[in-house]
Amino acid sequence: MMVVSVKRQYLRTLILLAIFVAYLLGGSAIFHAIESKDEEENINKTKVFTQELQQQFNLSDEEFAYLVTTIRSNPYIGKMDRKWNFTQALFFSTTVVTTIGYGVLAPSTEAGKGICIIYALFGIPITILLYQSVGDIINAFFAYLIRSFKKTMGKVPRVRNLELGIFDGLLTMTFFSGGAATFAFLESWSYLDGFYYCFITLSTIGFGDYVALQKHNHHMNHSAYLGLCIIFIMLGLAVVSSGLNLFIRFTMEITTTDQTKKEIDKTALKMITLLTMTNIIIHACICYNLPP
Amino acid sequence: MMVVSVKRQYLRTLILLAIFVAYLLGGSAIFHAIESKDEEENINKTKVFTQELQQQFNLSDEEFAYLVTTIRSNPYIGKMDRKWNFTQALFFSTTVVTTIGYGVLAPSTEAGKGICIIYALFGIPITILLYQSVGDIINAFFAYLIRSFKKTMGKVPRVRNLELGIFDGLLTMTFFSGGAATFAFLESWSYLDGFYYCFITLSTIGFGDYVALQKHNHHMNHSAYLGLCIIFIMLGLAVVSSGLNLFIRFTMEITTTDQTKKEIDKTALKMITLLTMTNIIIHACICYNLPP
Ligand SMILES: [K+]
Ligand SMILES: [K+]
């Protein structure tokens, strides 16, 4: 029995590895094709603009190249505003413990780097425990709603994973749509960019190409906006994790034991996948067909 | 019973929230203090340098400010090398599915952004399943080693969480130290910066302030180095997750059921914490006392 289980584990890992490598290569081909074409166009456009700029300021190629390199290598040139005020430090700390790590702010001192490592080491587990705890409360609340509804309908008040998955899916959709619209409004982005920001943030990828709270905002004062951002991130991670917990419970149970297999509602995962696909299609329509 | 359990869940969440808020505020105060002082010094130093630069190229304040803003807002100015080649796209795809998201490369086209969202949606679960699977194999191998050793010593071949935790801790330490030294050598960084890069990468924070594979490397050819980076990231995540799984199993069991509580070796967590602390102290000594 043990040997079979180990063999199965190896086979499973090999299959996953094959899928992973194929997925990476496929993705790279697509991103390379799309983005390099756009990059080429931008570089060509910029070449003309660069020449005009050089003529305007009477700079030789060498002088201009030296200026560009110098300005790029020293982020303090031309920066009037202090970046490391308390508000931004609070936003920075949030991006560390959530592992979003936009990188618009990062420690540059040796002490800062060392403290950042220790800070993350204890902060990440605390944060995961917190938003998973909030996620559990959300699921408990949904279970309570479903049970109450079934009772009033005279049915057996049993909550199935499928029903919980649908509620989680709907909440996630609402959260992403609402977040996208809110950030698009507050940061003057298109709806696609707002949605992209929400996704890149709540998936904790955090590229740092779109980051809230970076410009002097006209709509809200800074502290209120910071509070909104932190609450959005933490609640969003709770919402995503409450949905993800269903998925993890599902995969953990099929990989570790066969005993509890019967308990799992396989249709739950199918429905969640279906909901996700519907979500993608709806948003694709909003983002690409309607004017931003 | 149910009411007590719900109450306990609320209390637990409230305590976690209090710890989280205190931890955020404390961290922000420290980072603000350290980094804003350094920032102030750098800005003052740069002011003098900026004036020299302006005089050298005979530029007025307005002209220089315009040049800096223009160069900063258009990343294509002065860029000769294409960023989106296949190698970099492959590295980019790796940072998406692992949620590291350095952000040195990010999609700038609408199509690229949309595809990136869908790509991450399916890629992240695949990647988690893969590195957790590899992590399970690592733990199974350690369990086999411990069992074999105990058999030859004539003891009962039972593997305790404590022993597994020590092995995971030692492997993680070795991996971080080895990675730090390797990247410090290949990228000409100090050991602290190499360690900081490994930590920020394998915690999936991924600020993007230190990123491997960004300069034309003298030590290795590009494809071999890319392969090394991807293998380091995936193996590193497997190593970290194999240790983290022990921690998650521990916290899940104390929060959900009381039945299996007895099975858990509480000393395991203590030992892992102790190992982590020792690790931090050793590295702090290496990074701050010895010359880089
Ligand atoms: K990240
Ligand atoms: K990041």
XYZ file of C-alpha atoms and ligand atoms in Angstrom:
586
model
C 0.000 0.000 0.000
C 2.774 2.384 0.993
C 4.750 1.734 -2.210
C 1.719 2.383 -4.402
C 1.031 5.664 -2.556
C 4.634 6.853 -3.023
C 4.575 5.869 -6.697
C 1.307 7.747 -7.139
C 2.842 10.791 -5.467
C 5.816 10.713 -7.883
C 3.528 10.272 -10.894
C 1.317 13.145 -9.705
C 4.379 15.403 -9.291
C 5.716 14.464 -12.725
C 2.372 15.222 -14.377
C 2.155 18.558 -12.532
C 5.733 19.359 -13.581
C 4.920 18.622 -17.231
C 1.812 20.823 -17.067
C 3.797 23.567 -15.288
C 6.621 23.595 -17.878
C 4.148 23.580 -20.783
C 2.134 26.352 -19.117
C 5.267 28.481 -18.584
C 6.503 28.022 -22.151
C 3.062 28.710 -23.617
C 2.590 31.831 -21.515
C 6.045 33.119 -22.356
C 5.372 32.698 -26.077
C 2.115 34.660 -25.802
C 3.508 37.475 -23.623
C 6.639 37.676 -25.769
C 4.528 37.960 -28.933
C 2.086 40.571 -27.614
C 4.395 42.719 -25.530
C 7.518 42.693 -27.747
C 5.444 43.986 -30.673
C 4.116 46.819 -28.522
C 7.613 47.431 -27.132
C 9.067 47.679 -30.642
C 6.459 50.289 -31.621
C 7.045 52.284 -28.451
C 10.819 52.232 -28.886
C 10.507 53.454 -32.484
C 8.080 56.200 -31.474
C 10.354 57.209 -28.614
C 13.438 57.379 -30.890
C 11.909 60.287 -32.839
C 10.812 61.973 -29.615
C 14.288 61.517 -28.076
C 15.954 63.254 -31.046
C 13.583 66.209 -30.725
C 14.349 66.360 -27.004
C 18.115 66.343 -27.632
C 17.852 69.120 -30.217
C 15.624 71.171 -27.914
C 18.219 71.095 -25.106
C 21.243 70.990 -27.409
C 22.622 67.709 -26.039
C 24.894 65.251 -27.851
C 24.095 61.516 -27.918
C 26.732 60.840 -25.248
C 25.551 63.683 -23.022
C 21.907 62.585 -23.291
C 22.758 58.930 -22.599
C 24.784 60.005 -19.538
C 21.857 62.139 -18.273
C 19.335 59.309 -18.732
C 21.572 56.774 -16.959
C 22.265 59.187 -14.090
C 18.606 60.120 -13.589
C 17.492 56.478 -13.741
C 20.153 55.226 -11.323
C 19.421 57.857 -8.637
C 15.736 57.948 -7.617
C 16.308 61.068 -5.497
C 17.053 63.342 -8.473
C 14.153 65.731 -8.984
C 12.154 64.196 -6.093
C 10.777 66.985 -3.943
C 8.344 64.992 -1.786
C 9.565 62.664 0.969
C 8.363 59.121 0.222
C 8.946 57.609 3.675
C 6.323 59.531 5.679
C 4.270 57.573 8.232
C 1.308 57.030 5.901
C 3.488 55.553 3.162
C 5.424 53.495 5.747
C 2.086 52.065 6.932
C 1.144 51.211 3.351
C 4.618 49.689 2.889
C 4.223 47.527 6.034
C 0.858 46.306 4.721
C 2.445 45.249 1.418
C 5.179 43.357 3.323
C 2.944 41.289 5.639
C 0.492 40.510 2.815
C 3.420 39.592 0.458
C 2.000 41.980 -2.173
C 5.300 43.921 -2.225
C 4.560 46.554 -4.891
C 8.101 47.821 -4.525
C 7.278 51.524 -5.035
C 8.821 51.734 -1.573
C 11.521 49.292 -0.467
C 14.122 49.591 2.308
C 17.428 50.979 1.070
C 19.430 50.923 4.324
C 21.148 47.796 5.677
C 19.203 48.081 8.941
C 15.942 48.518 7.011
C 16.580 45.383 4.942
C 17.438 43.275 7.995
C 14.405 44.495 9.942
C 12.217 43.954 6.868
C 13.217 40.245 6.779
C 12.418 39.701 10.475
C 9.250 41.825 10.166
C 7.976 39.663 7.290
C 8.961 36.423 9.063
C 6.481 37.033 11.884
C 4.087 39.395 10.083
C 3.162 37.061 7.215
C 1.871 34.210 9.462
C -0.072 36.706 11.642
C -1.674 38.230 8.540
C -2.554 34.827 7.024
C -4.139 33.734 10.328
C -6.137 36.997 10.477
C -7.588 36.979 6.970
C -8.276 33.242 7.082
C -10.092 33.812 10.350
C -12.185 36.568 8.749
C -12.757 34.239 5.776
C -14.062 31.546 8.149
C -16.489 34.065 9.677
C -17.714 35.005 6.184
C -18.320 31.313 5.371
C -20.003 30.766 8.761
C -22.299 33.719 8.031
C -23.186 32.338 4.579
C -23.830 28.904 6.108
C -26.136 30.576 8.650
C -28.013 32.391 5.838
C -28.435 29.192 3.792
C -29.567 27.201 6.855
C -32.121 29.860 7.875
C -33.471 30.084 4.326
C -33.876 26.291 4.103
C -35.608 26.176 7.487
C -38.191 28.766 6.430
C -38.703 26.809 3.196
C -39.350 23.664 5.249
C -36.288 21.829 3.876
C -33.501 19.981 5.698
C -31.122 22.742 6.927
C -27.946 21.149 5.547
C -25.304 23.387 3.909
C -23.521 21.904 0.897
C -20.085 22.983 -0.371
C -21.717 23.746 -3.719
C -24.006 26.381 -2.165
C -21.167 27.865 -0.121
C -18.997 27.991 -3.265
C -21.690 29.920 -5.162
C -21.982 32.484 -2.343
C -18.177 32.861 -2.189
C -18.049 33.228 -5.983
C -20.749 35.921 -5.990
C -19.054 37.846 -3.161
C -15.654 37.661 -4.907
C -17.227 38.964 -8.152
C -18.951 41.818 -6.315
C -15.747 42.672 -4.486
C -13.624 42.765 -7.638
C -16.213 44.737 -9.635
C -16.790 47.210 -6.797
C -13.056 47.565 -6.168
C -12.331 48.053 -9.860
C -14.961 50.795 -10.169
C -13.839 52.520 -6.937
C -10.124 52.570 -7.772
C -10.829 53.507 -11.405
C -12.757 56.533 -10.098
C -10.307 57.526 -7.343
C -7.142 57.067 -9.444
C -8.599 58.163 -12.810
C -7.888 54.771 -14.397
C -9.948 52.895 -16.977
C -12.212 50.124 -15.654
C -9.807 47.502 -17.059
C -6.870 49.109 -15.254
C -8.903 49.272 -12.025
C -9.817 45.603 -12.372
C -6.219 44.720 -13.264
C -5.034 46.595 -10.147
C -7.520 44.724 -7.920
C -6.535 41.378 -9.398
C -2.760 41.963 -9.266
C -3.174 43.185 -5.661
C -5.499 40.482 -4.269
C -3.585 37.683 -6.034
C -0.615 39.191 -4.079
C 1.427 39.403 -7.307
C 1.823 43.178 -6.792
C 3.837 44.249 -9.853
C 3.831 47.866 -8.742
C 2.893 49.205 -12.198
C -0.476 50.384 -10.847
C -0.465 51.363 -7.182
C -3.129 53.264 -5.278
C -2.245 56.138 -2.951
C 0.766 57.345 -4.964
C -0.471 60.708 -6.195
C -1.848 63.612 -4.257
C -5.473 62.685 -4.341
C -8.260 65.158 -4.982
C -11.226 62.983 -3.983
C -10.287 61.926 -0.453
C -7.865 62.939 2.245
C -4.761 60.794 2.553
C -5.476 59.026 5.886
C -9.021 58.075 4.890
C -7.792 56.731 1.544
C -5.019 54.772 3.273
C -7.604 53.227 5.602
C -9.797 52.332 2.638
C -6.837 50.678 0.861
C -5.806 48.581 3.889
C -9.414 47.491 4.559
C -9.904 46.683 0.858
C -6.730 44.559 0.823
C -7.460 42.676 4.061
C -11.178 42.102 3.344
C -10.332 41.162 -0.252
C -7.759 38.600 0.874
C -10.342 37.205 3.332
C -12.938 36.936 0.557
C -10.474 35.294 -1.855
C -9.171 32.942 0.847
C -12.674 31.896 1.933
C -13.272 30.763 -1.655
C -9.765 29.318 -1.945
C -10.186 27.315 1.276
C -12.894 25.277 -0.451
C -10.454 24.562 -3.292
C -7.553 23.688 -0.960
C -9.750 21.434 1.195
C -10.800 19.722 -2.020
C -7.255 19.135 -3.348
C -5.838 18.182 0.067
C -8.505 15.553 0.550
C -7.990 13.958 -2.860
C -4.207 13.809 -2.368
C -3.898 12.684 1.247
C -6.739 10.355 2.270
C -9.482 8.460 0.465
C -11.672 8.249 3.570
C -13.334 11.644 3.402
C -13.554 11.607 -0.381
C -17.266 10.821 -0.371
C -18.000 13.902 1.679
C -16.683 16.244 -0.933
C -19.123 17.713 -3.356
C -17.328 17.470 -6.671
C -19.922 19.634 -8.362
C -18.831 22.469 -6.068
C -15.524 22.800 -7.850
C -17.214 22.576 -11.250
C -19.670 25.308 -10.313
C -16.892 27.536 -8.987
C -14.960 27.040 -12.224
C -18.103 27.856 -14.201
C -18.697 30.990 -12.109
C -15.089 32.051 -12.633
C -15.388 31.582 -16.392
C -18.639 33.567 -16.466
C -16.931 36.259 -14.419
C -14.031 36.402 -16.906
C -16.382 36.617 -19.904
C -18.531 39.361 -18.340
C -15.461 41.391 -17.426
C -13.839 40.838 -20.805
C -17.006 42.295 -22.375
C -16.947 45.291 -20.018
C -13.227 45.936 -20.460
C -12.788 45.472 -24.199
C -16.125 46.299 -25.818
C -17.451 49.230 -23.857
C -15.496 52.498 -23.917
C -13.295 52.862 -20.809
C -21.524 24.073 21.955
C -22.076 25.770 18.608
C -22.547 29.190 20.227
C -19.364 28.818 22.269
C -17.424 27.835 19.156
C -18.702 30.877 17.222
C -17.938 33.163 20.166
C -14.439 31.729 20.378
C -13.974 32.331 16.646
C -15.000 35.989 17.044
C -12.712 36.437 20.037
C -9.813 34.829 18.163
C -10.371 37.130 15.177
C -10.553 40.211 17.416
C -7.295 39.287 19.159
C -5.605 38.647 15.804
C -6.923 41.987 14.530
C -5.533 43.811 17.568
C -2.131 42.120 17.112
C -2.214 42.889 13.378
C -2.989 46.600 13.854
C -0.333 46.948 16.575
C 2.183 45.091 14.415
C 1.436 47.350 11.403
C 1.700 50.573 13.422
C 4.896 49.423 15.145
C 6.506 48.383 11.887
C 5.507 51.629 10.187
C 7.065 53.668 13.002
C 10.354 51.742 12.703
C 10.537 51.836 8.889
C 9.512 55.502 8.856
C 12.243 56.353 11.401
C 15.046 54.413 9.697
C 14.252 55.041 6.063
C 13.103 58.681 6.236
C 16.413 59.628 7.913
C 18.330 57.907 5.123
C 16.022 59.438 2.523
C 16.601 62.939 3.935
C 20.396 62.480 3.716
C 20.167 61.131 0.176
C 17.923 63.985 -0.972
C 20.312 66.567 0.485
C 23.328 64.864 -1.109
C 21.490 64.643 -4.417
C 20.547 68.362 -4.337
C 24.224 69.349 -4.584
C 24.844 66.770 -7.283
C 21.777 67.960 -9.228
C 23.036 71.557 -9.265
C 26.421 70.425 -10.597
C 24.630 68.382 -13.272
C 22.504 71.394 -14.305
C 25.560 73.658 -14.553
C 27.471 71.040 -16.519
C 24.744 70.827 -19.181
C 23.651 74.478 -18.872
C 20.037 73.680 -17.958
C 17.619 75.921 -16.040
C 15.592 74.529 -13.114
C 12.466 74.304 -15.264
C 14.301 72.635 -18.147
C 15.928 70.089 -15.830
C 12.634 69.325 -14.034
C 10.944 68.832 -17.418
C 13.733 66.472 -18.566
C 13.570 64.398 -15.346
C 9.769 64.090 -15.517
C 9.870 63.156 -19.208
C 12.614 60.536 -18.768
C 10.905 59.017 -15.716
C 7.454 58.851 -17.325
C 8.666 57.120 -20.520
C 10.645 53.925 -19.791
C 11.577 53.575 -23.466
C 13.787 56.692 -23.542
C 17.417 55.652 -23.789
C 16.554 51.945 -23.741
C 18.489 50.184 -26.460
C 17.849 46.550 -25.473
C 14.464 44.904 -25.957
C 13.103 43.789 -22.579
C 10.398 41.416 -23.842
C 12.596 38.721 -25.391
C 11.595 35.076 -24.837
C 13.997 34.554 -21.912
C 12.649 37.578 -20.034
C 9.060 36.602 -20.905
C 9.748 33.168 -19.374
C 11.121 34.807 -16.240
C 8.073 37.112 -16.207
C 5.672 34.141 -16.482
C 7.478 32.476 -13.553
C 6.997 35.590 -11.409
C 3.270 35.654 -12.294
C 2.406 32.035 -11.419
C 4.503 32.134 -8.213
C 2.923 35.543 -7.257
C 6.429 36.994 -6.771
C 5.680 39.739 -9.343
C 8.944 41.723 -9.264
C 7.427 44.165 -11.716
C 10.645 44.874 -13.658
C 8.497 43.548 -16.489
C 4.709 44.015 -16.491
C 2.231 43.918 -19.389
C 1.552 47.351 -20.861
C -0.977 46.441 -23.566
C -4.678 45.898 -22.859
C -4.498 42.382 -24.314
C -1.418 41.624 -22.213
C -3.156 42.742 -19.012
C -6.284 40.692 -19.736
C -4.293 37.570 -20.624
C -2.113 38.090 -17.530
C -5.215 37.938 -15.287
C -6.477 34.701 -16.859
C -2.934 33.294 -16.936
C -2.496 33.904 -13.195
C -5.974 32.553 -12.394
C -5.070 29.071 -13.598
C -1.283 29.266 -13.236
C -1.175 30.069 -9.508
C -3.147 26.946 -8.406
C -1.066 24.712 -10.737
C 2.159 26.148 -9.287
C 0.980 25.790 -5.671
C -0.009 22.164 -6.322
C 3.411 21.495 -7.922
C 5.621 22.962 -5.217
C 3.505 21.515 -2.420
C 3.790 18.151 -4.138
C 7.584 18.503 -4.277
C 7.510 19.622 -0.625
C 5.606 16.435 0.292
C 8.255 14.341 -1.476
C 11.001 16.165 0.475
C 9.193 15.421 3.757
C 8.589 11.804 2.725
C 12.317 11.456 1.981
C 13.248 12.932 5.386
C 10.734 10.599 7.086
C 12.367 7.655 5.245
C 15.836 8.764 6.422
C 14.708 9.142 10.047
C 12.902 5.767 9.973
C 15.927 3.984 8.468
C 18.270 5.567 10.996
C 16.046 4.537 13.927
C 15.771 0.983 12.580
C 19.561 0.581 12.431
C 19.785 2.014 15.964
C 17.286 -0.608 17.115
C 14.649 1.977 18.083
C 10.939 2.162 17.208
C 10.853 3.599 13.629
C 8.302 6.326 14.386
C 8.766 9.789 12.831
C 7.784 12.736 15.015
C 6.831 16.198 13.758
C 9.655 17.601 15.866
C 12.285 15.617 13.955
C 10.735 16.467 10.603
C 10.643 20.145 11.595
C 14.371 20.118 12.433
C 15.212 18.587 9.040
C 13.016 21.146 7.247
C 14.620 23.956 9.253
C 18.142 22.793 8.405
C 17.295 22.430 4.701
C 15.698 25.905 4.610
C 18.793 27.417 6.276
C 21.120 25.662 3.824
C 18.975 26.762 0.893
C 18.893 30.415 1.948
C 22.623 30.543 2.774
C 23.573 28.762 -0.462
C 21.223 30.930 -2.513
C 22.493 34.121 -0.875
C 26.121 33.213 -1.602
C 25.356 32.136 -5.197
C 23.367 35.257 -6.119
C 25.825 37.533 -4.293
C 28.595 36.045 -6.460
C 26.679 36.027 -9.761
C 25.175 39.528 -9.356
C 28.106 41.151 -7.508
C 25.953 41.889 -4.451
C 26.984 41.839 -0.777
C 26.020 38.714 1.188
C 23.254 40.694 2.960
C 21.823 41.822 -0.363
C 21.990 38.237 -1.682
C 20.209 36.972 1.427
C 17.686 39.820 1.215
C 17.027 38.907 -2.444
C 16.493 35.219 -1.557
C 14.154 36.112 1.294
C 12.121 38.705 -0.620
C 11.840 36.219 -3.523
C 10.948 33.026 -1.605
C 8.514 34.861 0.694
C 6.918 35.884 -2.675
C 6.998 39.556 -1.616
C 9.102 40.384 -4.706
C 9.716 44.137 -4.348
C 11.746 44.243 -7.538
C 14.564 46.322 -6.008
C 16.967 43.394 -6.369
C 16.229 41.094 -9.292
C 18.490 38.430 -10.779
C 18.989 38.097 -14.534
C 18.668 41.826 -15.261
C 22.191 42.679 -16.380
C 24.277 41.087 -19.091
C 25.968 38.468 -17.002
C 29.639 37.600 -17.303
C 29.671 34.399 -15.274
C 27.032 32.336 -17.045
C 25.156 32.340 -20.327
C 21.623 33.719 -20.173
C 19.632 30.481 -20.710
C 21.612 28.533 -18.100
C 21.192 31.374 -15.587
C 17.452 31.569 -16.323
C 17.173 27.816 -15.713
C 19.058 28.187 -12.438
C 16.743 31.018 -11.317
C 13.534 29.097 -12.113
C 14.824 25.923 -10.403
C 15.975 27.973 -7.378
C 12.550 29.633 -7.080
C 10.520 26.433 -7.479
C 12.748 24.274 -5.225
C 12.936 27.117 -2.693
C 9.149 27.461 -2.574
C 8.902 23.663 -2.120
C 11.411 23.774 0.752
C 9.663 26.723 2.425
C 6.214 25.168 1.935
C 7.315 21.789 3.326
C 8.285 23.588 6.536
C 5.207 25.830 6.387
C 2.890 22.820 5.989
C 3.893 21.689 9.478
C 2.958 25.143 10.795
C -0.375 25.279 8.893
C -1.314 21.733 9.979
C -0.578 22.826 13.532
C -2.705 26.020 13.428
C -5.556 24.374 11.488
C -5.795 21.595 14.037
C -5.875 23.930 17.034
C -8.550 26.125 15.444
C -10.909 23.558 13.928
C -11.090 20.399 16.048
C -9.969 19.380 19.504
C -9.937 15.680 18.628
C -6.541 15.425 16.970
C -4.959 17.933 19.333
C -3.152 15.221 21.291
C -1.429 13.983 18.173
C 0.338 17.245 17.590
C 3.805 17.609 18.917
C 3.781 21.064 20.414
C 7.521 21.002 20.911
C 7.871 20.810 17.113
C 6.667 24.374 16.723
C 8.885 25.555 19.564
C 11.919 23.909 18.008
C 11.141 25.396 14.597
C 10.809 28.838 16.181
C 14.101 28.290 17.995
C 15.783 27.206 14.755
C 14.410 30.262 12.974
C 15.695 32.563 15.693
C 19.127 30.912 15.597
C 19.090 31.275 11.838
C 18.297 34.997 12.146
C 21.049 35.560 14.712
C 23.683 33.671 12.679
C 22.769 35.605 9.563
C 22.660 38.928 11.378
C 26.235 38.219 12.532
C 27.346 37.342 8.997
C 25.603 40.336 7.421
C 26.434 43.113 9.857
C 29.722 42.167 11.527
C 31.808 40.594 8.799
C 32.812 42.760 5.832
C 30.496 42.155 2.867
K 4.328 39.675 -4.563
K 5.647 42.096 -5.919
